[in-house]
PDB file of C-alpha atoms and ligand atoms in Angstrom:
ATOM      1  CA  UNK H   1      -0.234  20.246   2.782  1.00 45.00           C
ATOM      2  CA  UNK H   2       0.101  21.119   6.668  1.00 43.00           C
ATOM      3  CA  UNK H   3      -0.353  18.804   9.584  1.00 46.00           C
ATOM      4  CA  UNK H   4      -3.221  19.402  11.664  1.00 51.00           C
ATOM      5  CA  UNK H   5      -1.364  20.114  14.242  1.00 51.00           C
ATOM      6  CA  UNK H   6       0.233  22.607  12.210  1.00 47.00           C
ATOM      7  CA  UNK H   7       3.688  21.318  12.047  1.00 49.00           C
ATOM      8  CA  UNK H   8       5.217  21.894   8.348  1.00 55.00           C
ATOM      9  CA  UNK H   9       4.314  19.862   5.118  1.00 64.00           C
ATOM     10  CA  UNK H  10       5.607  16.190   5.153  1.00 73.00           C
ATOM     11  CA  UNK H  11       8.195  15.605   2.448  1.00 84.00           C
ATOM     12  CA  UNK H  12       6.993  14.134  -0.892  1.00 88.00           C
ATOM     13  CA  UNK H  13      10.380  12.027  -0.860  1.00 91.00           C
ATOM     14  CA  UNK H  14      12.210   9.701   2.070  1.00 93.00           C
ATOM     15  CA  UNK H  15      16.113   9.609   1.421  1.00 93.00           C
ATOM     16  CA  UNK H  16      18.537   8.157   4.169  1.00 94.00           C
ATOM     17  CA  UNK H  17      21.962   9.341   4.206  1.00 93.00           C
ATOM     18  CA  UNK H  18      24.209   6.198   4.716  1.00 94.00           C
ATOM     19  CA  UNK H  19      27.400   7.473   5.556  1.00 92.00           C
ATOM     20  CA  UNK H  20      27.635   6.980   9.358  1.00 91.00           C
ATOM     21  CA  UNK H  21      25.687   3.847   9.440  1.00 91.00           C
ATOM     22  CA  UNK H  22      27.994   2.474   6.823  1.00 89.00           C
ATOM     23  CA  UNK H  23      31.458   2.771   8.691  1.00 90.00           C
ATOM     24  CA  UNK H  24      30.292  -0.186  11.194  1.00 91.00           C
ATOM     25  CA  UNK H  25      28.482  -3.101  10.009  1.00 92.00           C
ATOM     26  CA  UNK H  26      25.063  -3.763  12.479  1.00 93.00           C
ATOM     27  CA  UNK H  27      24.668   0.434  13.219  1.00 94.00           C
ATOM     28  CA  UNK H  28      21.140   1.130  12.957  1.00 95.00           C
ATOM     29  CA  UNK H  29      19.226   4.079  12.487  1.00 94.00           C
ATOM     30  CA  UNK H  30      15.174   4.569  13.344  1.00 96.00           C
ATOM     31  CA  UNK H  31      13.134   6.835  10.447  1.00 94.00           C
ATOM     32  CA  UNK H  32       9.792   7.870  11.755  1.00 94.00           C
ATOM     33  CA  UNK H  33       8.527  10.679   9.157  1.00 90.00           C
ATOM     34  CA  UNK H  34       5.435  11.045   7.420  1.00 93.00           C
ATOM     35  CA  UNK H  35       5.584  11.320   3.683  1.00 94.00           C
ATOM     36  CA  UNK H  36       2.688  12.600   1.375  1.00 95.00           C
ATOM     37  CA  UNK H  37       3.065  11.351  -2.190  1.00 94.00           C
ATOM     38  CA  UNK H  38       0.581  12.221  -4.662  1.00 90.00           C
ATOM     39  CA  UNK H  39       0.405   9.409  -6.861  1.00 90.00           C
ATOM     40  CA  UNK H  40      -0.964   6.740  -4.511  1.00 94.00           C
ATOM     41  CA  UNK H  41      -3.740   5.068  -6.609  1.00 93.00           C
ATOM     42  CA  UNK H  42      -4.235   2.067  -8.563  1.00 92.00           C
ATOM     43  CA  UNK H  43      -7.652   2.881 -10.214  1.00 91.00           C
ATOM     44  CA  UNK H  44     -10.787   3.424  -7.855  1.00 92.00           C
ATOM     45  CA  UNK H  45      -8.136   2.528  -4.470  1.00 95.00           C
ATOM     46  CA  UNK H  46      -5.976   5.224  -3.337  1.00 96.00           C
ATOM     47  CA  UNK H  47      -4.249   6.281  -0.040  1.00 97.00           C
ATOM     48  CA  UNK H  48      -6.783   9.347   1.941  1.00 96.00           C
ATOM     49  CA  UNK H  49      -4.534  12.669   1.176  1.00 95.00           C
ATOM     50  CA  UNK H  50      -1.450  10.468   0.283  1.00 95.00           C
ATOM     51  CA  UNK H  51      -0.456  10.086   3.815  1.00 96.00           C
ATOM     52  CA  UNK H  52       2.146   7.695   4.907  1.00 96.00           C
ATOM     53  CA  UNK H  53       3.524   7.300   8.506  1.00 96.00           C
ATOM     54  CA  UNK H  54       6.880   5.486   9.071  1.00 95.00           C
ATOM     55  CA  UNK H  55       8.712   3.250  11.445  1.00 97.00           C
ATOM     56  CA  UNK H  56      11.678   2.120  10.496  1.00 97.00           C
ATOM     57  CA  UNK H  57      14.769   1.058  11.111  1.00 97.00           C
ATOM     58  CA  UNK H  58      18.009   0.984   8.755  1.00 97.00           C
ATOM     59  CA  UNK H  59      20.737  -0.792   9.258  1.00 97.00           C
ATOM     60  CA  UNK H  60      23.668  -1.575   7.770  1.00 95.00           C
ATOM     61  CA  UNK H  61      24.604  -5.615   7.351  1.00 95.00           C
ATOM     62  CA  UNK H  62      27.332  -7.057   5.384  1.00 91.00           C
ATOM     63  CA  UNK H  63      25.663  -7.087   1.571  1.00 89.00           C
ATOM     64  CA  UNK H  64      24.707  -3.036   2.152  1.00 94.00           C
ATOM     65  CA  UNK H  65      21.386  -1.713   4.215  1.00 96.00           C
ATOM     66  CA  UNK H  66      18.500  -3.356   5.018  1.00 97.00           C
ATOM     67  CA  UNK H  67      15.634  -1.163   5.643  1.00 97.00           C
ATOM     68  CA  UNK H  68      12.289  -2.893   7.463  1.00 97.00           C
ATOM     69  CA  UNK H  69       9.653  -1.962   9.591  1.00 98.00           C
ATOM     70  CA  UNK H  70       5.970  -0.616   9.143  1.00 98.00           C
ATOM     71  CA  UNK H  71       4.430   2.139   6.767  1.00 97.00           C
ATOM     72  CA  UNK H  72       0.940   2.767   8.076  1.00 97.00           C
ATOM     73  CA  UNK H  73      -1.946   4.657   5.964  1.00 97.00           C
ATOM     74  CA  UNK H  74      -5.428   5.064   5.552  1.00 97.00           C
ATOM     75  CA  UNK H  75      -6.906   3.140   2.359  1.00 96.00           C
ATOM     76  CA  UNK H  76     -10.124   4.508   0.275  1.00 96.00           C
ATOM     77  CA  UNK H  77     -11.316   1.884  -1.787  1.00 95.00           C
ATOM     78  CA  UNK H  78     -15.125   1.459  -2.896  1.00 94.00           C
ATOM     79  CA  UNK H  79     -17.374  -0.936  -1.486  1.00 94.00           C
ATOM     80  CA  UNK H  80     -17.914  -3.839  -3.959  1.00 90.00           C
ATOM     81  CA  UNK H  81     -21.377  -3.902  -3.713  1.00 90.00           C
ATOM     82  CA  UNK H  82     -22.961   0.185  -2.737  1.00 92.00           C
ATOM     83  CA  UNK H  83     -19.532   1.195  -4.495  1.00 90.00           C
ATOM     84  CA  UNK H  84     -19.529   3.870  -1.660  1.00 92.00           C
ATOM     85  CA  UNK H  85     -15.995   5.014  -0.251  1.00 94.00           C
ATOM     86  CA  UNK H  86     -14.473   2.535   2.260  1.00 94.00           C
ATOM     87  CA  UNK H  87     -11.679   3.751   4.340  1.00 95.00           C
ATOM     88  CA  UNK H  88      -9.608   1.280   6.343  1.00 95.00           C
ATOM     89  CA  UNK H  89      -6.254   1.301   8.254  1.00 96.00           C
ATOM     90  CA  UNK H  90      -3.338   0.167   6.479  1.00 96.00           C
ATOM     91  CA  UNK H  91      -0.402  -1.389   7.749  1.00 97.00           C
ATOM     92  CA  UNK H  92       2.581  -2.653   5.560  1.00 97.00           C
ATOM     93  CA  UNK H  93       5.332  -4.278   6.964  1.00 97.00           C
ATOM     94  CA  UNK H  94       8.663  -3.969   5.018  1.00 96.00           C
ATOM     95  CA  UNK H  95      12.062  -5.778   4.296  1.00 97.00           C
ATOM     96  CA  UNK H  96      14.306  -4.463   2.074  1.00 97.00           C
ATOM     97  CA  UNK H  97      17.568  -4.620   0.816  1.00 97.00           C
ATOM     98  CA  UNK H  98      20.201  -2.082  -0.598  1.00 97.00           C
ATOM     99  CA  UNK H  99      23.115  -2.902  -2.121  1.00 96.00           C
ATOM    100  CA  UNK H 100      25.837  -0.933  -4.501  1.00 93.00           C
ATOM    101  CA  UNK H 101      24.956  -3.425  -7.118  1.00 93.00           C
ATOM    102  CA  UNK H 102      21.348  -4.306  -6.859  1.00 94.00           C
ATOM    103  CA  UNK H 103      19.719  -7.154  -8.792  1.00 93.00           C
ATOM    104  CA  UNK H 104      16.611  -6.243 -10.846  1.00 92.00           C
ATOM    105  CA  UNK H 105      13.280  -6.801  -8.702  1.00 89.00           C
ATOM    106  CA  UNK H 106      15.132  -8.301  -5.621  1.00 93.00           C
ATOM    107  CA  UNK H 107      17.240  -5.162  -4.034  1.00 96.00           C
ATOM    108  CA  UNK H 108      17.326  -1.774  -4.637  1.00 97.00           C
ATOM    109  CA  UNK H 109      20.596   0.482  -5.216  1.00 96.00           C
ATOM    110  CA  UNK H 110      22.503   2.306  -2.910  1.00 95.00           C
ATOM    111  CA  UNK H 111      23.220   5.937  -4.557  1.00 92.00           C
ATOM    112  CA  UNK H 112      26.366   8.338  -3.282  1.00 89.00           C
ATOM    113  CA  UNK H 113      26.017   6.762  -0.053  1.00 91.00           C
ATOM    114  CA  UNK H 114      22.314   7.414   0.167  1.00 94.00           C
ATOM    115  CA  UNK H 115      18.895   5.135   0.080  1.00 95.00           C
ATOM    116  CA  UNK H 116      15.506   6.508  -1.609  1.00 95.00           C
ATOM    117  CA  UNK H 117      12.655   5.101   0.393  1.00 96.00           C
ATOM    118  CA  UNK H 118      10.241   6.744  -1.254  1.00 95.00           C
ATOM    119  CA  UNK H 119      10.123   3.916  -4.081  1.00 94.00           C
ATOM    120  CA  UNK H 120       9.824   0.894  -1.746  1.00 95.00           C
ATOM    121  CA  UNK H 121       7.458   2.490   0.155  1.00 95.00           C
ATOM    122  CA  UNK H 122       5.209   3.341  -2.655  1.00 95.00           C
ATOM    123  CA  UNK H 123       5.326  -0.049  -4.153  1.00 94.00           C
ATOM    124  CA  UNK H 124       4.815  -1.756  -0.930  1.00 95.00           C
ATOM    125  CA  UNK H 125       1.473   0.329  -0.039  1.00 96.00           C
ATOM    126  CA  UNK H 126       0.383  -0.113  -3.710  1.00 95.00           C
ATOM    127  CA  UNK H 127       0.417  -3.918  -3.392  1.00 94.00           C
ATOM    128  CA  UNK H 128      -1.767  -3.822  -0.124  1.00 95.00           C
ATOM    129  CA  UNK H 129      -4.355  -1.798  -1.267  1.00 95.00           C
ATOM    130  CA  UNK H 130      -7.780  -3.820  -0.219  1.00 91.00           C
ATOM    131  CA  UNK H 131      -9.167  -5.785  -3.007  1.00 87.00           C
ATOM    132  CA  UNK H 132     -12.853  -5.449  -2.836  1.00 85.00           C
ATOM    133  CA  UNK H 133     -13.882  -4.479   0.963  1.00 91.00           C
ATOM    134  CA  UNK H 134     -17.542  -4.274   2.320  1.00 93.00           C
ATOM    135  CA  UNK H 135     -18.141  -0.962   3.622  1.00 93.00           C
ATOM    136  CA  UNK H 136     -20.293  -3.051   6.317  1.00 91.00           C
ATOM    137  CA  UNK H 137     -21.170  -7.166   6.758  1.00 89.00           C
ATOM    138  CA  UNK H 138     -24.541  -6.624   5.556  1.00 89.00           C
ATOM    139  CA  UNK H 139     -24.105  -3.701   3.079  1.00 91.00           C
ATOM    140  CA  UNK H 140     -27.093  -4.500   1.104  1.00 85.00           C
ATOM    141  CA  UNK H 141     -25.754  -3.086  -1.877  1.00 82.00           C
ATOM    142  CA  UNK H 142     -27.515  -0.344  -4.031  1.00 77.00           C
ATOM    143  CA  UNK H 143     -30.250  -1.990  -5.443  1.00 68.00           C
ATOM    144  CA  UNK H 144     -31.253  -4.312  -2.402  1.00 61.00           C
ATOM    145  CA  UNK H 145     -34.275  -5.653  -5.066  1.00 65.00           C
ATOM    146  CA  UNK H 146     -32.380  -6.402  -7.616  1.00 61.00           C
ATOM    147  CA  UNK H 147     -29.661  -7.167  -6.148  1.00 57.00           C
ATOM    148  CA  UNK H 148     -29.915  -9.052  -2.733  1.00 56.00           C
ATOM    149  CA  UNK H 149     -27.583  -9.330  -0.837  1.00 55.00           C
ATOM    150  CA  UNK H 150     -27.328 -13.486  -0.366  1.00 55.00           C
ATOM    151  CA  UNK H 151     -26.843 -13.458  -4.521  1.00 50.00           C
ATOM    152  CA  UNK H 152     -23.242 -11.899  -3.907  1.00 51.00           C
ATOM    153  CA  UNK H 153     -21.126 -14.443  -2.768  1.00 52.00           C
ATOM    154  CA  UNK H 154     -18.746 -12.681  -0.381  1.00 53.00           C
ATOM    155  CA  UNK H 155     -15.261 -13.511  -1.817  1.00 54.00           C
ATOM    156  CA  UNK H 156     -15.479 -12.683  -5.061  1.00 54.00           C
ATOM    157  CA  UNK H 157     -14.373  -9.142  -6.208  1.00 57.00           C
ATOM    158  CA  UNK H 158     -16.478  -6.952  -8.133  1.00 58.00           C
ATOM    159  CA  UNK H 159     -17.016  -7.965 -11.723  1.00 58.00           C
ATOM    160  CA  UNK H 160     -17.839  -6.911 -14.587  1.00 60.00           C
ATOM    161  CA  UNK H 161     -21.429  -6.744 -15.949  1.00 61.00           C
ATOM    162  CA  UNK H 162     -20.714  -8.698 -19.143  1.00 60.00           C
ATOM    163  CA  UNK H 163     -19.856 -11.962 -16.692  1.00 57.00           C
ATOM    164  CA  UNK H 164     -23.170 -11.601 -15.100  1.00 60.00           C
ATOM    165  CA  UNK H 165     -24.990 -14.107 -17.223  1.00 59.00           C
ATOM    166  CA  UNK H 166     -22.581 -16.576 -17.018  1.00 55.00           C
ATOM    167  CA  UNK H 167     -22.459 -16.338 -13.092  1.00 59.00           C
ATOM    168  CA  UNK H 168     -26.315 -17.556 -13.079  1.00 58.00           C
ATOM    169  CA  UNK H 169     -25.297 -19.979 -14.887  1.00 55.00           C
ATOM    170  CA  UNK H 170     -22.433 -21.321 -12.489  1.00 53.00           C
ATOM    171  CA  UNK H 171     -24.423 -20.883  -9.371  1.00 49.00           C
ATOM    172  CA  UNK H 172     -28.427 -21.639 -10.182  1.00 46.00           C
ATOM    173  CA  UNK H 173     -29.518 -25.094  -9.307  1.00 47.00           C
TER     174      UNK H 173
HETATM  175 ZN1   ZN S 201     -21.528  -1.009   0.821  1.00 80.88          ZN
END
């Protein structure tokens, strides 16, 4: 993949070299990269081209290296009611910690002197995918007849067909 301003091809991976910022407890370091992953997608949502654009700032604390900041992107996720494609900025903001000896699900491990972003990132973006966007307020969905728009109640995700009879059950009067 090539930048459009033809610059080269973003990495697919995000690893910090620790070394320096290790030898003095509070030495910081900015990363602003891009990184293109290809598995960014959690069903119909994904990340547009698998584009992520970094700034951060690690820096090493007593415990190891905390890594935080913002990873910005541009979500696709389908309209929940024309299902058409919905792209909207994303921006995730990130706190993380490194350590030698990580604990399971809290911290993630320091390797040779080194950190792997590219994990962190990846989970962090995949949790902030939008749940069930509008691809406008009065999307009138792709049936408007059958369909209109006032019998969608606006914060409830997409749902399966099977529930449909029980919903007029819940809501008619
Ligand atoms: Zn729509």
């Amino acid at each position: 993949m090539t930048d459009t301003d033809g610059s080269v091809a973003a990495p697919d991976r995000l690893i910090v070299d620790i070394v320096d910022l290790r030898r003095r407890t509070g030495s910081r370091r900015a990363v602003n990269s891009r990184l293109v992953l290809d598995d960014l997608q959690v069903g119909e949502k994904s990340v547009v081209d698998g584009v992520l654009t970094m700034d951060l700032v690690v820096e090493s604390v007593t415990e190891g290296v905390v890594a935080s900041g913002r990873v910005s992107a541009m979500s696709r996720t389908p309209c929940r009611r024309c299902l058409r494609d919905v792209d909207l900025p994303l921006d995730v903001d990130i706190h993380e910690v490194f350590e030698a000896s990580p604990t399971e699900g809290e911290t993630w491990p320091i390797e040779t002197e080194r950190i792997d972003l590219t994990p962190v990132v990846r989970e962090a973006v995949l949790l902030s995918l939008p749940i069930a966007p509008l691809c406008s307020d009065d999307c009138v969905g792709p049936e408007p007849d059958r369909f209109p728009t006032g019998a969608v109640p606006d914060e409830e995700p997409q749902r399966d067909e099977r529930w449909a009879a029980l919903d007029e059950l819940r809501f008619d009067e």
